[in-house]
Amino acid sequence: MPERKMPQPKNSEDIKFQDELRLRVMRVLEENPEASQRQIASELNVSLGGVNYCLKALVDRGLVKLGNFAKSDRKIGYAYFLTAEGVAEKAKITARFLKRKMAEYEQLLKEIEQLESEMKSTDTATLENQ
């Protein structure tokens, strides 16, 4: 079977979204390998089809291993386990995610400082005109 690849991102926002989705899915699986695709989709607030596609790509890339377990007397469920490669990839994605979020945080701090400065200037000008 050919390896399933995530769709090629069209821009940096798509890359960020795919990275974040993979990270979020892998985090859920690490906590609860027996979570169903429906449960994962609900928890992450993404479509069931998106989770299905992501999981298949993770399995095809060898980052997640699919196993069976008995849910009850009559039903077989699936469990998704991160492989050693999956753990390593999750660490890489986490590092990229953290770097991006720290940059966003720094930018947000600058914007807050600028807004506070503008508010002080506005307050001072308002007081002087009264």
Coordinates of N, CA, C and O in Angstrom, one line a residue:
M1 N 0.8 -1.2 0.0 CA 0.0 0.0 0.0 C 0.9 1.2 0.0 O 1.8 1.3 0.8
P2 N 0.6 2.2 -0.9 CA 1.4 3.4 -0.9 C 1.3 4.2 0.4 O 0.2 4.2 1.0
E3 N 2.3 5.0 0.7 CA 2.3 5.8 1.9 C 1.3 7.0 1.7 O 1.3 7.6 0.7
R4 N 0.4 7.2 2.7 CA -0.5 8.3 2.6 C 0.2 9.5 3.1 O 0.8 9.5 4.2
K5 N 0.1 10.6 2.4 CA 0.7 11.8 2.8 C -0.3 12.9 3.1 O -1.4 12.9 2.5
M6 N 0.0 13.8 4.0 CA -0.9 14.9 4.2 C -0.9 15.7 3.0 O 0.1 15.8 2.2
P7 N -2.0 16.4 2.6 CA -2.1 17.2 1.5 C -0.9 18.3 1.5 O -0.6 18.7 2.6
Q8 N -0.4 18.6 0.4 CA 0.7 19.6 0.4 C 0.1 21.0 0.8 O -0.8 21.4 0.2
P9 N 0.7 21.6 1.8 CA 0.2 22.9 2.3 C 0.4 23.9 1.2 O 1.4 23.9 0.5
K10 N -0.6 24.8 1.1 CA -0.5 25.9 0.1 C 0.2 27.1 0.7 O 0.8 27.9 -0.1
N11 N 0.2 27.3 2.0 CA 1.0 28.4 2.6 C 1.4 28.1 4.0 O 1.1 27.0 4.5
S12 N 2.0 29.0 4.6 CA 2.6 28.8 6.0 C 1.4 28.5 7.0 O 1.6 27.8 8.0
E13 N 0.3 29.1 6.8 CA -0.8 28.9 7.7 C -1.3 27.4 7.6 O -1.7 26.8 8.6
D14 N -1.3 26.9 6.4 CA -1.7 25.4 6.3 C -0.7 24.6 7.0 O -1.0 23.6 7.6
I15 N 0.6 24.9 6.9 CA 1.7 24.1 7.5 C 1.4 24.2 9.0 O 1.5 23.1 9.7
K16 N 1.2 25.4 9.6 CA 1.0 25.5 11.0 C -0.3 24.7 11.4 O -0.2 24.0 12.5
F17 N -1.3 24.7 10.6 CA -2.5 24.0 11.0 C -2.3 22.5 11.0 O -2.7 21.8 11.9
Q18 N -1.6 22.0 10.0 CA -1.3 20.5 9.9 C -0.4 20.1 11.1 O -0.7 19.1 11.7
D19 N 0.6 20.9 11.4 CA 1.5 20.6 12.5 C 0.7 20.6 13.8 O 0.8 19.7 14.6
E20 N -0.2 21.6 14.0 CA -0.9 21.7 15.2 C -1.9 20.5 15.3 O -2.1 19.9 16.4
L21 N -2.6 20.1 14.2 CA -3.5 19.0 14.2 C -2.8 17.7 14.6 O -3.2 16.9 15.4
R22 N -1.6 17.5 13.9 CA -0.9 16.3 14.2 C -0.5 16.2 15.7 O -0.6 15.2 16.3
L23 N 0.0 17.3 16.2 CA 0.4 17.4 17.6 C -0.8 17.1 18.5 O -0.7 16.3 19.4
R24 N -1.9 17.8 18.2 CA -3.1 17.6 19.1 C -3.6 16.2 19.1 O -3.9 15.6 20.1
V25 N -3.6 15.6 17.9 CA -4.0 14.2 17.8 C -3.1 13.2 18.5 O -3.5 12.4 19.3
M26 N -1.8 13.5 18.3 CA -0.8 12.6 19.0 C -0.9 12.8 20.5 O -0.7 11.8 21.3
R27 N -1.2 14.0 21.0 CA -1.3 14.2 22.4 C -2.5 13.4 23.0 O -2.4 12.8 24.1
V28 N -3.6 13.5 22.3 CA -4.8 12.7 22.7 C -4.5 11.2 22.7 O -4.8 10.5 23.7
L29 N -3.8 10.7 21.7 CA -3.5 9.3 21.6 C -2.5 8.9 22.7 O -2.6 7.8 23.3
E30 N -1.6 9.7 23.1 CA -0.7 9.4 24.2 C -1.4 9.3 25.5 O -1.1 8.4 26.3
E31 N -2.4 10.1 25.7 CA -3.2 10.1 26.9 C -4.2 8.9 26.9 O -4.5 8.3 27.9
N32 N -4.8 8.7 25.7 CA -5.9 7.7 25.6 C -5.8 6.9 24.3 O -6.5 7.3 23.3
P33 N -5.0 5.9 24.2 CA -4.8 5.2 22.9 C -6.1 4.5 22.4 O -6.2 4.3 21.2
E34 N -7.0 4.3 23.3 CA -8.3 3.6 22.9 C -9.3 4.6 22.5 O -10.5 4.2 22.2
A35 N -9.0 5.9 22.4 CA -10.0 6.9 22.0 C -10.5 6.6 20.6 O -9.6 6.3 19.7
S36 N -11.7 6.7 20.3 CA -12.2 6.5 19.0 C -12.0 7.8 18.2 O -11.7 8.9 18.7
Q37 N -12.0 7.6 16.9 CA -11.9 8.8 16.0 C -12.9 9.8 16.3 O -12.7 11.0 16.3
R38 N -14.1 9.4 16.6 CA -15.2 10.3 16.9 C -14.9 11.1 18.2 O -15.1 12.3 18.3
Q39 N -14.4 10.4 19.2 CA -14.0 11.0 20.5 C -12.9 12.0 20.2 O -13.0 13.1 20.8
I40 N -11.9 11.7 19.4 CA -10.8 12.6 19.2 C -11.3 13.8 18.5 O -11.0 15.0 18.8
A41 N -12.2 13.6 17.4 CA -12.7 14.8 16.7 C -13.5 15.7 17.6 O -13.4 16.9 17.6
S42 N -14.3 15.1 18.5 CA -15.1 15.9 19.4 C -14.2 16.6 20.4 O -14.4 17.8 20.6
E43 N -13.2 16.0 20.9 CA -12.3 16.6 21.9 C -11.6 17.8 21.3 O -11.3 18.8 21.9
L44 N -11.1 17.6 20.0 CA -10.3 18.6 19.4 C -11.2 19.6 18.6 O -10.6 20.6 18.0
N45 N -12.5 19.4 18.5 CA -13.4 20.2 17.8 C -13.0 20.4 16.3 O -12.9 21.5 15.8
V46 N -12.7 19.2 15.7 CA -12.4 19.2 14.3 C -13.3 18.1 13.7 O -13.9 17.3 14.4
S47 N -13.3 18.0 12.3 CA -14.2 17.1 11.7 C -13.7 15.7 11.8 O -12.5 15.4 12.0
L48 N -14.6 14.7 11.8 CA -14.3 13.3 11.9 C -13.4 12.9 10.7 O -12.5 12.2 10.8
G49 N -13.8 13.4 9.5 CA -13.0 13.1 8.3 C -11.5 13.6 8.5 O -10.6 13.0 8.0
G50 N -11.4 14.8 9.1 CA -10.0 15.4 9.3 C -9.2 14.5 10.2 O -8.0 14.3 9.9
V51 N -9.8 14.0 11.3 CA -9.1 13.1 12.2 C -8.8 11.8 11.5 O -7.7 11.3 11.6
N52 N -9.7 11.3 10.7 CA -9.5 10.0 10.0 C -8.3 10.1 9.1 O -7.4 9.3 9.0
Y53 N -8.3 11.2 8.3 CA -7.2 11.4 7.3 C -5.9 11.6 8.0 O -4.9 11.0 7.6
C54 N -5.9 12.4 9.1 CA -4.7 12.6 9.9 C -4.1 11.3 10.5 O -2.9 11.0 10.4
L55 N -5.0 10.5 11.1 CA -4.6 9.2 11.7 C -4.1 8.3 10.6 O -3.0 7.6 10.8
K56 N -4.7 8.2 9.5 CA -4.2 7.3 8.4 C -2.8 7.7 7.9 O -2.0 6.9 7.7
A57 N -2.6 9.0 7.8 CA -1.3 9.5 7.4 C -0.3 9.2 8.5 O 0.9 8.8 8.2
L58 N -0.6 9.4 9.8 CA 0.3 9.1 10.9 C 0.6 7.6 10.9 O 1.8 7.2 11.1
V59 N -0.3 6.7 10.6 CA -0.1 5.3 10.6 C 0.8 4.9 9.4 O 1.8 4.2 9.5
D60 N 0.4 5.5 8.2 CA 1.2 5.2 7.0 C 2.7 5.7 7.1 O 3.6 5.0 6.5
R61 N 2.9 6.7 7.8 CA 4.3 7.3 8.0 C 5.0 6.5 9.1 O 6.2 6.8 9.4
G62 N 4.3 5.6 9.8 CA 5.0 4.8 10.9 C 5.1 5.6 12.2 O 5.8 5.2 13.1
L63 N 4.3 6.6 12.4 CA 4.4 7.4 13.6 C 3.4 6.9 14.6 O 3.6 7.1 15.8
V64 N 2.4 6.2 14.1 CA 1.4 5.6 15.0 C 1.1 4.2 14.6 O 1.1 3.9 13.4
K65 N 1.0 3.3 15.5 CA 0.7 1.9 15.2 C -0.7 1.6 15.7 O -1.2 2.1 16.7
L66 N -1.4 0.9 14.8 CA -2.8 0.6 15.0 C -2.9 -0.8 15.6 O -2.3 -1.7 15.1
G67 N -3.7 -1.0 16.7 CA -3.8 -2.3 17.3 C -5.3 -2.5 17.6 O -6.1 -1.6 17.6
N68 N -5.7 -3.8 17.8 CA -7.0 -4.1 18.2 C -7.1 -4.4 19.7 O -6.2 -4.9 20.3
F69 N -8.3 -4.2 20.2 CA -8.6 -4.7 21.6 C -10.0 -5.0 21.7 O -10.9 -4.6 20.9
A70 N -10.4 -5.8 22.7 CA -11.8 -6.2 22.8 C -12.5 -5.1 23.7 O -12.1 -4.9 24.8
K71 N -13.5 -4.5 23.1 CA -14.2 -3.4 23.8 C -15.3 -4.1 24.6 O -15.5 -3.7 25.7
S72 N -15.9 -5.1 24.1 CA -16.9 -5.9 24.9 C -16.9 -7.3 24.3 O -16.0 -7.6 23.5
D73 N -17.9 -8.1 24.7 CA -17.9 -9.4 24.2 C -18.1 -9.5 22.7 O -17.6 -10.5 22.1
R74 N -18.7 -8.6 22.1 CA -19.0 -8.7 20.7 C -18.3 -7.6 19.8 O -18.3 -7.7 18.6
K75 N -17.7 -6.7 20.4 CA -17.1 -5.6 19.6 C -15.6 -5.6 19.7 O -15.0 -5.8 20.8
I76 N -14.9 -5.3 18.6 CA -13.5 -5.1 18.6 C -13.3 -3.6 18.4 O -13.9 -2.9 17.6
G77 N -12.4 -3.0 19.2 CA -12.1 -1.6 19.1 C -10.6 -1.5 18.6 O -9.9 -2.5 18.4
Y78 N -10.2 -0.3 18.3 CA -8.9 0.0 17.9 C -8.2 0.8 18.9 O -8.8 1.6 19.6
A79 N -6.9 0.6 19.0 CA -6.0 1.5 19.8 C -4.9 2.0 19.0 O -4.4 1.3 18.1
Y80 N -4.6 3.2 19.2 CA -3.5 3.9 18.4 C -2.4 4.2 19.4 O -2.5 4.9 20.4
F81 N -1.2 3.7 19.1 CA 0.0 3.8 19.9 C 1.1 4.6 19.2 O 1.3 4.3 18.0
L82 N 1.7 5.6 19.8 CA 2.8 6.3 19.2 C 4.0 5.3 19.1 O 4.3 4.7 20.1
T83 N 4.6 5.3 18.0 CA 5.8 4.5 17.8 C 7.0 5.3 18.3 O 6.8 6.5 18.6
A84 N 8.2 4.8 18.4 CA 9.4 5.5 18.7 C 9.6 6.7 17.8 O 9.9 7.8 18.2
E85 N 9.3 6.5 16.5 CA 9.4 7.5 15.5 C 8.3 8.6 15.8 O 8.6 9.8 15.6
G86 N 7.2 8.1 16.2 CA 6.1 9.1 16.5 C 6.4 9.9 17.7 O 6.1 11.1 17.7
V87 N 7.0 9.4 18.7 CA 7.4 10.1 19.9 C 8.5 11.2 19.5 O 8.4 12.4 19.9
A88 N 9.4 10.8 18.6 CA 10.4 11.7 18.2 C 9.8 12.9 17.3 O 10.1 14.0 17.5
E89 N 8.9 12.5 16.4 CA 8.2 13.5 15.6 C 7.4 14.4 16.5 O 7.3 15.6 16.2
K90 N 6.7 13.9 17.5 CA 5.9 14.7 18.4 C 6.8 15.7 19.1 O 6.4 16.9 19.2
A91 N 8.0 15.3 19.5 CA 8.9 16.2 20.1 C 9.3 17.4 19.2 O 9.4 18.5 19.6
K92 N 9.6 17.0 17.9 CA 9.9 18.0 16.9 C 8.8 19.0 16.7 O 9.0 20.2 16.6
I93 N 7.6 18.5 16.5 CA 6.4 19.3 16.3 C 6.2 20.2 17.5 O 5.9 21.4 17.4
T94 N 6.3 19.7 18.7 CA 6.1 20.4 20.0 C 7.1 21.6 20.0 O 6.8 22.7 20.4
A95 N 8.4 21.3 19.7 CA 9.4 22.4 19.7 C 9.0 23.5 18.7 O 9.1 24.7 19.0
R96 N 8.6 23.1 17.5 CA 8.2 24.1 16.5 C 7.0 24.9 17.0 O 6.9 26.2 16.9
F97 N 6.0 24.2 17.6 CA 4.8 24.8 18.1 C 5.2 25.8 19.2 O 4.7 27.0 19.2
L98 N 6.0 25.4 20.1 CA 6.4 26.3 21.2 C 7.1 27.5 20.7 O 6.9 28.6 21.2
K99 N 8.0 27.3 19.8 CA 8.8 28.5 19.2 C 7.8 29.5 18.6 O 7.9 30.7 18.8
R100 N 6.8 28.9 17.8 CA 5.9 29.8 17.1 C 5.0 30.5 18.2 O 4.7 31.7 18.1
K101 N 4.6 29.8 19.2 CA 3.7 30.4 20.2 C 4.5 31.5 21.0 O 3.9 32.5 21.4
M102 N 5.7 31.2 21.3 CA 6.6 32.2 22.0 C 6.7 33.5 21.2 O 6.7 34.6 21.7
A103 N 6.9 33.3 19.9 CA 7.0 34.5 19.0 C 5.7 35.3 19.0 O 5.7 36.5 19.0
E104 N 4.6 34.6 18.9 CA 3.3 35.2 19.0 C 3.1 35.9 20.3 O 2.6 37.0 20.4
Y105 N 3.5 35.3 21.4 CA 3.4 35.9 22.7 C 4.3 37.2 22.8 O 3.8 38.2 23.3
E106 N 5.5 37.2 22.3 CA 6.3 38.4 22.3 C 5.7 39.5 21.5 O 5.7 40.7 21.9
Q107 N 5.1 39.1 20.3 CA 4.4 40.1 19.5 C 3.2 40.7 20.2 O 3.0 41.9 20.2
L108 N 2.5 39.9 20.9 CA 1.3 40.3 21.7 C 1.7 41.2 22.8 O 1.1 42.3 23.0
L109 N 2.8 40.9 23.5 CA 3.3 41.8 24.5 C 3.7 43.2 24.0 O 3.3 44.2 24.6
K110 N 4.3 43.3 22.8 CA 4.6 44.5 22.2 C 3.4 45.3 21.9 O 3.3 46.5 22.1
E111 N 2.4 44.6 21.3 CA 1.1 45.3 21.0 C 0.4 45.8 22.2 O -0.1 46.9 22.2
I112 N 0.5 45.1 23.3 CA -0.2 45.5 24.5 C 0.5 46.8 25.1 O -0.1 47.7 25.5
E113 N 1.9 46.7 25.0 CA 2.6 47.9 25.5 C 2.3 49.1 24.6 O 2.1 50.2 25.2
Q114 N 2.1 48.9 23.3 CA 1.8 50.1 22.4 C 0.4 50.6 22.7 O 0.2 51.8 22.8
L115 N -0.5 49.7 23.0 CA -1.9 50.1 23.3 C -2.0 50.8 24.6 O -2.7 51.8 24.8
E116 N -1.2 50.3 25.6 CA -1.2 51.0 26.9 C -0.6 52.4 26.8 O -1.1 53.3 27.4
S117 N 0.4 52.5 26.0 CA 1.0 53.8 25.7 C 0.1 54.8 25.0 O -0.1 55.9 25.4
E118 N -0.7 54.3 24.1 CA -1.7 55.1 23.4 C -2.8 55.5 24.3 O -3.3 56.6 24.3
M119 N -3.2 54.6 25.2 CA -4.2 54.9 26.2 C -3.8 56.0 27.2 O -4.5 56.9 27.5
K120 N -2.5 55.9 27.6 CA -2.0 57.0 28.5 C -1.9 58.3 27.8 O -2.3 59.3 28.4
S121 N -1.5 58.3 26.5 CA -1.5 59.5 25.8 C -2.8 60.1 25.6 O -3.1 61.3 25.7
T122 N -3.8 59.3 25.3 CA -5.2 59.7 25.1 C -5.8 60.2 26.5 O -6.4 61.3 26.5
D123 N -5.5 59.5 27.6 CA -6.0 60.0 28.9 C -5.4 61.3 29.2 O -6.1 62.2 29.7
T124 N -4.1 61.5 29.0 CA -3.4 62.8 29.3 C -4.0 63.9 28.5 O -4.3 65.0 29.0
A125 N -4.2 63.7 27.2 CA -4.7 64.7 26.3 C -6.1 65.0 26.7 O -6.5 66.2 26.7
T126 N -6.9 64.1 27.1 CA -8.3 64.3 27.5 C -8.3 65.1 28.8 O -9.1 66.1 28.9
L127 N -7.5 64.8 29.7 CA -7.4 65.6 31.0 C -7.0 67.0 30.7 O -7.5 68.0 31.4
E128 N -6.0 67.2 29.8 CA -5.5 68.6 29.5 C -6.6 69.4 28.8 O -6.6 70.7 29.0
N129 N -7.5 68.8 28.1 CA -8.5 69.6 27.3 C -9.7 69.9 28.2 O -10.6 70.6 27.8
Q130 N -9.8 69.4 29.4 CA -11.0 69.6 30.3 C -10.8 70.8 31.1 O -9.9 71.4 31.4

